[in-house]
Amino acid sequence: MRLRSAARCLALACLALSPLHAAVAQTIKVGMAMDISGPFSANGTDSRTGYALAMKQLNGKLGGFPVEYIQTDTAGNPDNARQQVERMLQRDDIDLFTGPVASNVALAVGPLLFGKKVPYLSHNTGPSALSGKGCNAYFFGTAYQNDAYHEAAGRFATQKEFKKVVLIAPNYPGGKDAVNGFKHFYEKGATNEIYTKVGQIDYAAELAQLRSDKPDAVYFFLPGAMGIGFIKQFVAAGLDKSITLISTGFSADEDIVQAVGKPMLGIYNTSHWAHDLDVPANKAFVAAYRKEYGRYPSGYAAQAYDVIMAMNAAVKQIGGKVDDREALLAALRKADFESVRGKFVYGNNQFPIENFYLRVVDTDANGQVTNKLVSTILKNYQDSYADQCPLKAS
């Protein structure tokens, strides 16, 4: 087992220490590529609250062992993220890694981590490139596979028998996964696809096209500030009077609901989690989160919380011996922790087999605008790429 001093010392001073003094507690190092700024900063903010709550509940330890969280801001930029992860690997010698929000950034840093055999627990994105043929033993899509949210939305649109749906998403890997996922499960009619710039907040041209197309529904995947801008402009243009809005938790979760308010009412969205999900661990998490932050948690916060708890369970199981990578991977695959989603099981590609739910933005008993759980759209669902992954189930 590698021994690390909680405080760094000069090489000569360390050599002068006796073995008794040198045998201090190991410090586990976790790299965290955060989105503090950039196009996904709103999502990054909620992710940080989820991480922070879990850290607080675990008294700043993992599995009972000291831990150092090495946090950095990627700003949603792949090149920036690569540089920062290289620094984490070379200078900080990290044992585990989590973050960032966006798929293109995840794909940029993944190979660096896999090459150094550092387990990467994605608290959010699950790109198709890492769930099928390109799956990797060191990548855990702890939240979801990208397409699945959108497949659930496509199933809902089919159930509602919408004949014409316009799809809107930003032009990057996560946006392409969104469109493909929706079309995979939408069976009732025609679609038109509109791709926007990442970070776009003015949708005048897109709204004009919608007014001309006159669809039954619009399915939009516009995370963070992109979604806030689109919803406000869509309602201000009066298009909500004749067009049903369908989205996912990425564009209709509590962070967006707080920013937009009443214009959110009536928007349907899909998610693998809901704050009113009847799961004991979820009820405890939501209560603790509301006490800590005074608001409902979003899916980003819930996912981040689960990642820390998953790391904690794995480190505890192997007695802190994170240098034994095979043992660490086996413990992570076991996922022996109380998830806010209920029983947690990985498929062979190390993405969860889980439920996907339909929610609608409504008001709670106190008149607060929030999401309400409606139904289960996909039950115990394994993503459509798993059979292409050469990894075997544990």
Short mmCIF file of C-alpha atoms in Angstrom, two decimals:
data_model
loop_
_atom_site.label_atom_id
_atom_site.label_comp_id
_atom_site.label_asym_id
_atom_site.label_seq_id
_atom_site.Cartn_x
_atom_site.Cartn_y
_atom_site.Cartn_z
CA MET A 1 0.00 0.00 0.00
CA ARG A 2 1.33 3.48 -0.86
CA LEU A 3 1.76 5.63 2.26
CA ARG A 4 1.10 9.31 2.02
CA SER A 5 1.71 11.97 4.62
CA ALA A 6 -1.22 14.29 5.12
CA ALA A 7 1.30 17.13 5.09
CA ARG A 8 3.92 17.32 2.36
CA CYS A 9 7.56 17.38 3.49
CA LEU A 10 10.90 17.92 1.79
CA ALA A 11 12.62 14.79 0.54
CA LEU A 12 15.60 15.03 2.91
CA ALA A 13 13.34 15.60 5.90
CA CYS A 14 11.25 12.58 4.97
CA LEU A 15 14.39 10.43 4.72
CA ALA A 16 15.37 11.47 8.22
CA LEU A 17 12.12 10.15 9.69
CA SER A 18 12.20 6.82 11.45
CA PRO A 19 9.86 4.06 10.11
CA LEU A 20 7.57 4.68 13.07
CA HIS A 21 7.16 8.33 12.16
CA ALA A 22 6.88 7.59 8.45
CA ALA A 23 3.97 5.18 8.88
CA VAL A 24 1.28 7.84 8.94
CA ALA A 25 -2.28 7.40 7.74
CA GLN A 26 -2.72 7.01 4.01
CA THR A 27 -4.49 9.88 2.28
CA ILE A 28 -6.68 8.84 -0.64
CA LYS A 29 -6.69 11.36 -3.44
CA VAL A 30 -9.76 12.10 -5.56
CA GLY A 31 -9.58 14.30 -8.64
CA MET A 32 -12.70 16.36 -9.30
CA ALA A 33 -13.04 18.13 -12.66
CA MET A 34 -15.70 20.69 -11.87
CA ASP A 35 -17.74 23.04 -14.05
CA ILE A 36 -17.52 26.21 -12.02
CA SER A 37 -17.63 28.44 -15.10
CA GLY A 38 -18.60 27.97 -18.74
CA PRO A 39 -21.76 26.68 -20.45
CA PHE A 40 -22.47 23.99 -17.80
CA SER A 41 -21.77 26.11 -14.71
CA ALA A 42 -25.38 25.92 -13.46
CA ASN A 43 -25.20 22.13 -13.55
CA GLY A 44 -21.77 22.25 -11.96
CA THR A 45 -23.07 24.36 -9.11
CA ASP A 46 -25.69 21.78 -8.16
CA SER A 47 -23.19 18.96 -8.58
CA ARG A 48 -20.89 20.64 -6.06
CA THR A 49 -23.68 20.86 -3.49
CA GLY A 50 -24.31 17.13 -3.79
CA TYR A 51 -20.61 16.34 -3.43
CA ALA A 52 -20.33 18.68 -0.45
CA LEU A 53 -23.27 17.17 1.42
CA ALA A 54 -21.86 13.65 1.04
CA MET A 55 -18.41 14.80 2.14
CA LYS A 56 -19.90 16.44 5.21
CA GLN A 57 -21.90 13.36 6.16
CA LEU A 58 -18.75 11.21 5.84
CA ASN A 59 -16.73 13.65 7.98
CA GLY A 60 -14.33 14.33 5.15
CA LYS A 61 -13.24 10.70 4.81
CA LEU A 62 -13.73 7.80 2.42
CA GLY A 63 -14.25 4.39 3.98
CA GLY A 64 -12.98 5.86 7.23
CA PHE A 65 -9.66 6.91 5.65
CA PRO A 66 -8.35 10.47 5.18
CA VAL A 67 -9.11 11.89 1.75
CA GLU A 68 -7.92 14.87 -0.24
CA TYR A 69 -10.28 16.20 -2.91
CA ILE A 70 -8.33 17.94 -5.66
CA GLN A 71 -10.80 20.24 -7.37
CA THR A 72 -10.34 22.22 -10.56
CA ASP A 73 -12.54 24.13 -13.02
CA THR A 74 -12.65 22.73 -16.55
CA ALA A 75 -15.08 25.46 -17.73
CA GLY A 76 -16.61 22.84 -20.04
CA ASN A 77 -13.52 22.98 -22.25
CA PRO A 78 -11.96 19.67 -23.42
CA ASP A 79 -8.43 21.07 -23.95
CA ASN A 80 -8.46 22.77 -20.56
CA ALA A 81 -9.74 19.58 -18.93
CA ARG A 82 -6.99 17.45 -20.51
CA GLN A 83 -4.29 19.73 -19.11
CA GLN A 84 -5.82 19.68 -15.65
CA VAL A 85 -6.26 15.91 -15.55
CA GLU A 86 -2.67 15.40 -16.73
CA ARG A 87 -1.59 17.57 -13.80
CA MET A 88 -3.73 15.54 -11.39
CA LEU A 89 -2.17 12.32 -12.65
CA GLN A 90 1.45 13.48 -12.71
CA ARG A 91 1.66 15.89 -9.79
CA ASP A 92 -1.08 14.70 -7.45
CA ASP A 93 -1.05 10.96 -8.21
CA ILE A 94 -4.83 10.65 -7.84
CA ASP A 95 -6.52 7.34 -6.96
CA LEU A 96 -10.07 8.10 -8.16
CA PHE A 97 -11.67 10.65 -10.45
CA THR A 98 -15.11 12.21 -10.99
CA GLY A 99 -16.71 14.96 -13.06
CA PRO A 100 -17.12 16.75 -15.49
CA VAL A 101 -20.66 17.49 -16.74
CA ALA A 102 -20.27 17.38 -20.53
CA SER A 103 -19.77 14.37 -22.81
CA ASN A 104 -17.10 15.96 -25.01
CA VAL A 105 -15.02 16.74 -21.92
CA ALA A 106 -15.49 13.22 -20.53
CA LEU A 107 -14.30 11.75 -23.83
CA ALA A 108 -11.28 14.07 -23.79
CA VAL A 109 -10.04 13.03 -20.33
CA GLY A 110 -11.07 9.38 -20.31
CA PRO A 111 -8.06 7.96 -22.19
CA LEU A 112 -5.64 9.75 -19.84
CA LEU A 113 -7.26 8.19 -16.79
CA PHE A 114 -7.61 4.74 -18.33
CA GLY A 115 -3.94 4.75 -19.32
CA LYS A 116 -2.96 5.34 -15.68
CA LYS A 117 -5.55 2.84 -14.38
CA VAL A 118 -7.47 5.45 -12.40
CA PRO A 119 -11.18 4.60 -11.97
CA TYR A 120 -13.40 7.33 -13.43
CA LEU A 121 -16.87 7.57 -11.86
CA SER A 122 -18.89 9.90 -14.05
CA HIS A 123 -21.35 11.78 -11.86
CA ASN A 124 -23.30 12.87 -14.91
CA THR A 125 -22.58 12.10 -18.52
CA GLY A 126 -22.59 8.60 -20.04
CA PRO A 127 -21.46 8.91 -23.68
CA SER A 128 -22.41 6.20 -26.14
CA ALA A 129 -18.72 5.97 -27.11
CA LEU A 130 -17.97 4.59 -23.63
CA SER A 131 -21.00 2.35 -23.24
CA GLY A 132 -20.73 0.07 -26.27
CA LYS A 133 -17.64 -1.14 -28.13
CA GLY A 134 -15.53 1.53 -26.44
CA CYS A 135 -16.50 0.60 -22.89
CA ASN A 136 -13.64 0.48 -20.40
CA ALA A 137 -13.12 -1.34 -17.11
CA TYR A 138 -11.99 1.94 -15.54
CA PHE A 139 -15.11 3.91 -16.55
CA PHE A 140 -18.27 3.79 -14.43
CA GLY A 141 -21.31 5.62 -15.81
CA THR A 142 -22.79 5.94 -12.35
CA ALA A 143 -25.67 8.20 -13.44
CA TYR A 144 -27.07 6.93 -16.76
CA GLN A 145 -26.22 6.23 -20.38
CA ASN A 146 -26.85 9.39 -22.40
CA ASP A 147 -29.42 7.96 -24.79
CA ALA A 148 -31.64 6.46 -22.08
CA TYR A 149 -33.17 9.74 -20.83
CA HIS A 150 -34.11 10.57 -24.39
CA GLU A 151 -35.35 7.07 -25.16
CA ALA A 152 -37.74 7.43 -22.22
CA ALA A 153 -38.93 10.77 -23.64
CA GLY A 154 -39.44 9.14 -27.04
CA ARG A 155 -41.51 6.41 -25.42
CA PHE A 156 -43.67 9.07 -23.70
CA ALA A 157 -44.19 10.95 -26.99
CA THR A 158 -45.26 7.67 -28.59
CA GLN A 159 -47.72 7.00 -25.77
CA LYS A 160 -49.21 10.49 -26.22
CA GLU A 161 -49.49 9.84 -29.99
CA PHE A 162 -47.84 13.08 -31.03
CA LYS A 163 -47.68 13.00 -34.83
CA LYS A 164 -45.03 15.63 -35.40
CA VAL A 165 -42.20 16.44 -33.01
CA VAL A 166 -39.34 18.90 -33.49
CA LEU A 167 -36.08 17.98 -31.73
CA ILE A 168 -33.70 20.71 -30.50
CA ALA A 169 -30.23 20.01 -29.09
CA PRO A 170 -26.75 21.57 -29.03
CA ASN A 171 -24.28 20.36 -31.62
CA TYR A 172 -21.89 18.20 -29.54
CA PRO A 173 -21.76 14.46 -28.61
CA GLY A 174 -24.32 14.72 -25.82
CA GLY A 175 -26.72 16.54 -28.13
CA LYS A 176 -26.35 13.91 -30.86
CA ASP A 177 -26.96 11.14 -28.29
CA ALA A 178 -30.11 13.00 -27.19
CA VAL A 179 -31.60 13.17 -30.68
CA ASN A 180 -30.69 9.58 -31.52
CA GLY A 181 -32.08 8.31 -28.22
CA PHE A 182 -35.42 10.05 -28.71
CA LYS A 183 -35.81 8.77 -32.27
CA HIS A 184 -34.94 5.25 -31.17
CA PHE A 185 -38.15 5.02 -29.08
CA TYR A 186 -40.42 7.47 -30.92
CA GLU A 187 -42.64 5.49 -33.28
CA LYS A 188 -45.65 7.63 -34.11
CA GLY A 189 -44.65 10.27 -36.64
CA ALA A 190 -42.20 12.64 -38.29
CA THR A 191 -39.46 14.65 -36.65
CA ASN A 192 -37.40 17.65 -37.62
CA GLU A 193 -33.98 18.22 -36.04
CA ILE A 194 -32.51 21.58 -35.05
CA TYR A 195 -28.94 21.79 -33.75
CA THR A 196 -27.77 24.88 -31.86
CA LYS A 197 -24.39 26.12 -30.70
CA VAL A 198 -23.16 24.94 -27.29
CA GLY A 199 -23.82 27.77 -24.86
CA GLN A 200 -26.40 29.50 -27.11
CA ILE A 201 -28.95 31.61 -25.23
CA ASP A 202 -30.78 33.50 -28.03
CA TYR A 203 -33.34 31.33 -29.84
CA ALA A 204 -35.16 33.84 -32.05
CA ALA A 205 -34.36 31.92 -35.25
CA GLU A 206 -35.35 28.55 -33.76
CA LEU A 207 -38.63 29.93 -32.42
CA ALA A 208 -39.48 31.38 -35.83
CA GLN A 209 -38.90 27.95 -37.35
CA LEU A 210 -41.16 26.34 -34.73
CA ARG A 211 -43.91 28.84 -35.47
CA SER A 212 -43.65 27.87 -39.13
CA ASP A 213 -43.42 24.09 -38.54
CA LYS A 214 -46.42 23.98 -36.15
CA PRO A 215 -45.44 20.70 -34.43
CA ASP A 216 -47.58 18.90 -31.85
CA ALA A 217 -44.63 18.87 -29.45
CA VAL A 218 -41.05 20.03 -29.09
CA TYR A 219 -38.49 17.82 -27.49
CA PHE A 220 -35.51 19.89 -26.30
CA PHE A 221 -32.21 18.95 -24.73
CA LEU A 222 -30.63 22.24 -23.68
CA PRO A 223 -28.81 21.91 -20.34
CA GLY A 224 -28.20 24.74 -17.89
CA ALA A 225 -28.40 28.33 -19.11
CA MET A 226 -29.29 27.15 -22.61
CA GLY A 227 -32.54 25.65 -21.33
CA ILE A 228 -33.35 28.67 -19.19
CA GLY A 229 -33.10 30.97 -22.19
CA PHE A 230 -35.09 28.70 -24.47
CA ILE A 231 -38.02 28.13 -22.08
CA LYS A 232 -38.41 31.82 -21.23
CA GLN A 233 -38.35 32.83 -24.89
CA PHE A 234 -40.66 29.97 -25.94
CA VAL A 235 -43.34 31.01 -23.40
CA ALA A 236 -42.87 34.73 -24.11
CA ALA A 237 -43.51 34.00 -27.78
CA GLY A 238 -46.81 32.32 -26.85
CA LEU A 239 -45.82 29.00 -28.39
CA ASP A 240 -46.77 27.13 -25.21
CA LYS A 241 -50.43 27.71 -26.09
CA SER A 242 -50.30 25.26 -28.99
CA ILE A 243 -47.13 23.18 -28.55
CA THR A 244 -46.37 20.72 -25.76
CA LEU A 245 -42.86 20.92 -24.35
CA ILE A 246 -41.08 17.67 -23.51
CA SER A 247 -37.60 17.52 -22.06
CA THR A 248 -35.40 15.70 -19.59
CA GLY A 249 -34.13 16.51 -16.14
CA PHE A 250 -31.17 18.20 -17.87
CA SER A 251 -33.42 21.03 -18.99
CA ALA A 252 -36.28 20.86 -16.48
CA ASP A 253 -34.73 20.02 -13.13
CA GLU A 254 -34.84 22.04 -9.92
CA ASP A 255 -31.97 24.32 -10.93
CA ILE A 256 -33.86 25.33 -14.08
CA VAL A 257 -37.22 25.48 -12.28
CA GLN A 258 -35.83 27.95 -9.73
CA ALA A 259 -34.35 30.15 -12.45
CA VAL A 260 -37.45 30.21 -14.67
CA GLY A 261 -40.39 29.89 -12.24
CA LYS A 262 -44.00 29.68 -13.43
CA PRO A 263 -43.25 29.48 -17.18
CA MET A 264 -42.00 25.97 -16.36
CA LEU A 265 -45.48 24.75 -15.35
CA GLY A 266 -46.73 21.85 -17.45
CA ILE A 267 -43.37 20.82 -18.94
CA TYR A 268 -42.99 17.05 -19.04
CA ASN A 269 -39.54 15.63 -18.46
CA THR A 270 -37.86 12.29 -17.96
CA SER A 271 -35.32 11.33 -15.33
CA HIS A 272 -33.74 8.35 -13.59
CA TRP A 273 -34.48 10.07 -10.27
CA ALA A 274 -37.06 12.28 -8.58
CA HIS A 275 -36.91 14.15 -5.28
CA ASP A 276 -40.28 12.60 -4.32
CA LEU A 277 -39.15 9.06 -5.17
CA ASP A 278 -40.28 6.71 -2.39
CA VAL A 279 -36.86 5.32 -1.43
CA PRO A 280 -35.61 5.54 2.20
CA ALA A 281 -32.11 6.74 1.26
CA ASN A 282 -33.66 9.33 -1.08
CA LYS A 283 -36.01 10.68 1.60
CA ALA A 284 -33.06 11.07 3.97
CA PHE A 285 -30.96 12.75 1.28
CA VAL A 286 -33.69 15.20 0.25
CA ALA A 287 -34.42 16.14 3.88
CA ALA A 288 -30.72 16.69 4.60
CA TYR A 289 -30.26 18.66 1.40
CA ARG A 290 -33.23 20.95 2.08
CA LYS A 291 -31.98 21.55 5.60
CA GLU A 292 -28.50 22.37 4.30
CA TYR A 293 -29.44 24.48 1.27
CA GLY A 294 -33.07 25.49 1.77
CA ARG A 295 -34.31 24.08 -1.55
CA TYR A 296 -35.10 20.88 -3.39
CA PRO A 297 -32.07 19.06 -4.83
CA SER A 298 -31.69 18.55 -8.56
CA GLY A 299 -30.66 15.35 -10.30
CA TYR A 300 -27.13 16.75 -10.62
CA ALA A 301 -26.90 17.04 -6.84
CA ALA A 302 -28.35 13.54 -6.33
CA GLN A 303 -25.92 12.00 -8.83
CA ALA A 304 -22.90 13.69 -7.27
CA TYR A 305 -24.00 12.56 -3.81
CA ASP A 306 -24.26 8.96 -5.06
CA VAL A 307 -20.73 9.07 -6.53
CA ILE A 308 -19.14 9.96 -3.20
CA MET A 309 -21.18 7.29 -1.43
CA ALA A 310 -20.16 4.72 -4.06
CA MET A 311 -16.48 5.62 -3.57
CA ASN A 312 -16.92 5.45 0.19
CA ALA A 313 -18.40 1.95 0.07
CA ALA A 314 -15.67 0.64 -2.25
CA VAL A 315 -12.79 2.09 -0.24
CA LYS A 316 -14.27 0.70 2.98
CA GLN A 317 -14.70 -2.74 1.43
CA ILE A 318 -11.02 -3.00 0.49
CA GLY A 319 -9.71 -1.49 3.72
CA GLY A 320 -8.37 1.59 1.99
CA LYS A 321 -5.96 -0.37 -0.24
CA VAL A 322 -6.66 1.71 -3.32
CA ASP A 323 -3.33 0.75 -4.89
CA ASP A 324 -4.79 -2.70 -5.50
CA ARG A 325 -6.63 -1.58 -8.62
CA GLU A 326 -8.26 -4.93 -9.35
CA ALA A 327 -9.71 -5.06 -5.84
CA LEU A 328 -10.84 -1.44 -6.14
CA LEU A 329 -12.56 -2.08 -9.48
CA ALA A 330 -14.29 -5.18 -8.08
CA ALA A 331 -15.53 -3.20 -5.07
CA LEU A 332 -16.79 -0.38 -7.27
CA ARG A 333 -18.63 -2.84 -9.53
CA LYS A 334 -20.33 -4.34 -6.48
CA ALA A 335 -21.87 -0.91 -5.73
CA ASP A 336 -22.71 -1.89 -2.16
CA PHE A 337 -24.13 1.44 -1.02
CA GLU A 338 -27.56 2.94 -0.36
CA SER A 339 -28.31 4.87 -3.52
CA VAL A 340 -30.92 7.61 -3.65
CA ARG A 341 -32.40 5.60 -6.54
CA GLY A 342 -32.85 2.40 -4.55
CA LYS A 343 -31.05 -0.85 -5.28
CA PHE A 344 -28.06 -0.09 -7.51
CA VAL A 345 -26.93 -2.67 -10.09
CA TYR A 346 -24.41 -2.25 -12.90
CA GLY A 347 -24.79 -3.91 -16.28
CA ASN A 348 -21.83 -5.51 -18.02
CA ASN A 349 -20.75 -2.14 -19.46
CA GLN A 350 -20.69 -0.57 -15.98
CA PHE A 351 -23.74 1.59 -16.55
CA PRO A 352 -26.71 1.19 -14.17
CA ILE A 353 -29.71 -0.98 -14.89
CA GLU A 354 -32.37 1.37 -13.56
CA ASN A 355 -35.82 2.91 -13.88
CA PHE A 356 -36.61 6.02 -15.87
CA TYR A 357 -39.51 8.17 -14.75
CA LEU A 358 -41.90 10.75 -16.19
CA ARG A 359 -42.19 13.96 -14.18
CA VAL A 360 -44.20 17.12 -14.73
CA VAL A 361 -43.50 20.62 -13.43
CA ASP A 362 -46.32 21.52 -11.05
CA THR A 363 -46.71 23.07 -7.59
CA ASP A 364 -46.23 21.37 -4.24
CA ALA A 365 -48.48 21.67 -1.17
CA ASN A 366 -46.91 25.05 -0.38
CA GLY A 367 -47.42 26.42 -3.87
CA GLN A 368 -43.75 26.07 -4.81
CA VAL A 369 -43.06 25.29 -8.45
CA THR A 370 -41.28 21.94 -8.62
CA ASN A 371 -41.25 18.55 -10.31
CA LYS A 372 -43.76 15.86 -9.43
CA LEU A 373 -43.33 12.17 -10.18
CA VAL A 374 -45.99 10.93 -12.63
CA SER A 375 -45.11 7.38 -13.67
CA THR A 376 -42.38 4.88 -14.54
CA ILE A 377 -41.64 4.98 -18.28
CA LEU A 378 -38.85 2.37 -18.45
CA LYS A 379 -38.44 -0.25 -15.72
CA ASN A 380 -35.08 -1.89 -14.90
CA TYR A 381 -33.79 -0.58 -18.19
CA GLN A 382 -30.38 -1.50 -19.58
CA ASP A 383 -29.07 0.81 -22.26
CA SER A 384 -29.10 -0.25 -25.89
CA TYR A 385 -25.29 -0.28 -26.23
CA ALA A 386 -24.54 -2.83 -23.49
CA ASP A 387 -24.61 -5.84 -25.82
CA GLN A 388 -21.77 -4.27 -27.85
CA CYS A 389 -19.50 -4.02 -24.80
CA PRO A 390 -16.92 -6.82 -24.46
CA LEU A 391 -16.81 -6.53 -20.66
CA LYS A 392 -18.50 -9.35 -18.74
CA ALA A 393 -20.98 -8.84 -15.93
CA SER A 394 -19.59 -9.43 -12.45
#
